[in-house]
Amino acid sequence: MEFIGRFGFKSGRDVDKFEGLQPIFGVTGAPIVLDNAVAYLEAEVVDSLSAGTHTLFLARLVNAEIVKEEGEPMTYAYYQLVKRGKAPKTAPTYQKPEPSKEEPKLAPKAAQKWRCTVCGYIYDPAVGDSDGGIKPGTAFEDIPADWTCPVCGARKEQFEKFVE
């Protein structure tokens, strides 16, 4: 999740996304990061089209390689459902939660979920954060102060209580 956050939620103006990595360079000269990859595609942009909130790039495939025979590529559905990743409020894909008709009631301390205000990741005490060494059943208040969001690296202070 830290790797996803590095490329998905941080700006290259603020951090060196390639720090500590050893990319190879493709036939176009573009850096190709093999860390956490099962394959890669390299393409040359031939045209682009504005699509409102996005730009659609049309490209010609110039190179492709399977890096690892074993393993599965991470789909966006897997990221959302299994890793509990969320789109940040600034993303075009962000979906605002439905307003509750009742006054929200906070869950007991052990079950209270917390949301990262940077990327939208939800910390669920029932699940914990195995990648970060946080065991299931650990209340947010009991997580060490130096713990960071497993998706974007935001500090613990950048989380807010989350009511579903």
Coordinates of C-alpha atoms in Angstrom, one line a residue:
M1 CA 0.0 0.0 0.0
E2 CA 2.9 2.3 0.6
F3 CA 4.0 1.8 -3.0
I4 CA 0.5 2.6 -4.3
G5 CA 0.5 5.8 -2.2
R6 CA 3.9 6.8 -3.5
F7 CA 2.7 6.9 -7.1
G8 CA -1.0 7.5 -6.6
F9 CA -1.3 10.1 -3.9
K10 CA 1.9 12.1 -3.9
S11 CA 3.0 14.8 -6.3
G12 CA 6.4 14.5 -8.1
R13 CA 6.7 18.2 -7.3
D14 CA 6.9 17.3 -3.6
V15 CA 8.7 13.9 -3.5
D16 CA 11.1 11.9 -5.6
K17 CA 8.8 9.0 -6.5
F18 CA 11.8 7.0 -7.7
E19 CA 13.9 7.4 -4.6
G20 CA 15.2 4.0 -3.4
L21 CA 14.0 2.3 -6.6
Q22 CA 16.1 1.1 -9.6
P23 CA 13.9 1.5 -12.7
I24 CA 15.0 0.2 -16.0
F25 CA 14.6 2.4 -19.1
G26 CA 12.4 1.2 -21.9
V27 CA 12.8 1.6 -25.7
T28 CA 11.3 5.1 -25.5
G29 CA 13.6 6.1 -22.6
A30 CA 10.8 6.1 -20.1
P31 CA 11.5 4.7 -16.6
I32 CA 9.9 1.4 -15.9
V33 CA 9.5 0.4 -12.2
L34 CA 9.6 -3.4 -11.8
D35 CA 9.1 -3.3 -8.0
N36 CA 5.7 -5.0 -7.2
A37 CA 5.0 -5.5 -10.9
V38 CA 4.0 -8.8 -12.7
A39 CA 4.2 -7.2 -16.1
Y40 CA 4.6 -3.9 -17.9
L41 CA 3.4 -2.3 -21.1
E42 CA 5.4 0.5 -22.8
A43 CA 3.6 2.7 -25.3
E44 CA 4.2 5.8 -27.4
V45 CA 1.5 8.5 -27.3
V46 CA 0.2 9.2 -30.7
D47 CA -2.8 11.5 -29.8
S48 CA -4.8 12.8 -26.9
L49 CA -8.4 13.8 -26.3
S50 CA -9.9 15.9 -23.5
A51 CA -12.6 14.0 -21.7
G52 CA -13.7 16.7 -19.1
T53 CA -12.0 15.6 -15.9
H54 CA -9.5 13.4 -17.6
T55 CA -7.4 13.3 -20.7
L56 CA -7.6 10.2 -22.9
F57 CA -4.2 9.2 -24.4
L58 CA -4.1 7.1 -27.5
A59 CA -0.9 5.1 -27.8
R60 CA 0.9 2.6 -29.9
L61 CA 2.3 -0.4 -28.0
V62 CA 6.1 -0.6 -28.5
N63 CA 7.2 -3.1 -25.8
A64 CA 5.7 -5.4 -23.2
E65 CA 7.1 -8.0 -20.8
I66 CA 5.9 -10.4 -18.2
V67 CA 8.1 -9.8 -15.1
K68 CA 6.9 -12.6 -12.9
E69 CA 5.0 -15.7 -14.0
E70 CA 3.4 -16.1 -10.5
G71 CA 1.2 -13.4 -8.9
E72 CA -1.9 -11.5 -9.9
P73 CA -2.1 -7.9 -11.1
M74 CA -3.9 -5.7 -8.6
T75 CA -7.2 -4.5 -10.0
Y76 CA -9.0 -1.4 -8.8
A77 CA -11.7 -3.6 -7.4
Y78 CA -9.2 -5.5 -5.3
Y79 CA -7.7 -2.2 -4.1
Q80 CA -11.1 -1.0 -3.0
L81 CA -12.6 -4.2 -1.6
V82 CA -9.6 -6.0 -0.1
K83 CA -7.1 -3.3 0.7
R84 CA -10.0 -0.9 1.6
G85 CA -8.5 1.9 -0.5
K86 CA -10.7 4.9 -1.2
A87 CA -10.5 7.7 -3.7
P88 CA -9.6 11.0 -2.1
K89 CA -12.1 13.9 -2.1
T90 CA -10.1 15.6 -4.8
A91 CA -10.3 12.6 -7.2
P92 CA -12.8 12.6 -10.1
T93 CA -13.9 9.1 -8.9
Y94 CA -14.7 10.2 -5.4
Q95 CA -18.2 9.2 -4.3
K96 CA -19.6 11.3 -1.5
P97 CA -21.2 9.2 1.2
E98 CA -25.0 9.3 1.4
P99 CA -26.2 11.7 4.1
S100 CA -27.6 10.0 7.2
K101 CA -31.1 10.9 8.3
E102 CA -30.2 10.1 11.9
E103 CA -27.7 11.8 14.1
P104 CA -24.5 9.7 13.7
K105 CA -23.6 7.6 16.7
L106 CA -20.0 6.8 17.3
A107 CA -19.2 3.2 17.7
P108 CA -17.5 1.9 20.8
K109 CA -13.8 2.7 21.0
A110 CA -12.6 -0.7 19.8
A111 CA -14.8 -0.6 16.7
Q112 CA -14.4 3.1 15.8
K113 CA -13.1 3.5 12.3
W114 CA -10.8 6.3 11.2
R115 CA -10.4 7.9 7.7
C116 CA -7.2 9.4 6.2
T117 CA -8.0 12.9 5.2
V118 CA -5.4 12.8 2.4
C119 CA -6.3 9.6 0.5
G120 CA -9.6 8.3 2.1
Y121 CA -8.1 5.0 3.5
I122 CA -10.2 3.6 6.3
Y123 CA -8.5 2.2 9.3
D124 CA -10.7 -0.5 10.8
P125 CA -9.7 -1.8 14.2
A126 CA -11.3 -5.1 13.5
V127 CA -8.9 -5.6 10.6
G128 CA -5.8 -3.8 11.8
D129 CA -2.9 -3.0 9.5
S130 CA -0.9 -6.2 8.9
D131 CA 1.5 -4.4 6.6
G132 CA 2.2 -1.8 9.3
G133 CA 2.4 -4.4 12.2
I134 CA -0.9 -3.4 13.7
K135 CA -2.9 -6.5 14.9
P136 CA -6.6 -6.8 14.5
G137 CA -8.5 -5.5 17.5
T138 CA -6.1 -2.6 18.0
A139 CA -8.0 0.7 18.7
F140 CA -6.8 3.7 16.7
E141 CA -5.8 5.4 20.0
D142 CA -3.5 2.5 20.8
I143 CA -1.6 2.7 17.5
P144 CA 2.0 4.1 17.9
A145 CA 2.3 7.9 17.2
D146 CA 4.8 7.3 14.4
W147 CA 2.4 5.0 12.4
T148 CA 1.5 6.3 9.0
C149 CA -1.3 5.7 6.5
P150 CA -0.4 2.5 4.6
V151 CA -1.6 4.0 1.3
C152 CA -0.3 7.6 1.2
G153 CA 2.0 7.9 4.2
A154 CA 0.0 10.5 6.0
R155 CA 0.7 11.0 9.7
K156 CA -1.7 9.6 12.3
E157 CA -2.8 13.2 13.1
Q158 CA -4.2 13.4 9.6
F159 CA -7.0 10.9 10.3
E160 CA -10.5 11.7 11.4
K161 CA -13.2 9.7 13.0
F162 CA -15.3 7.9 10.4
V163 CA -19.0 7.3 10.7
E164 CA -20.6 5.0 8.1

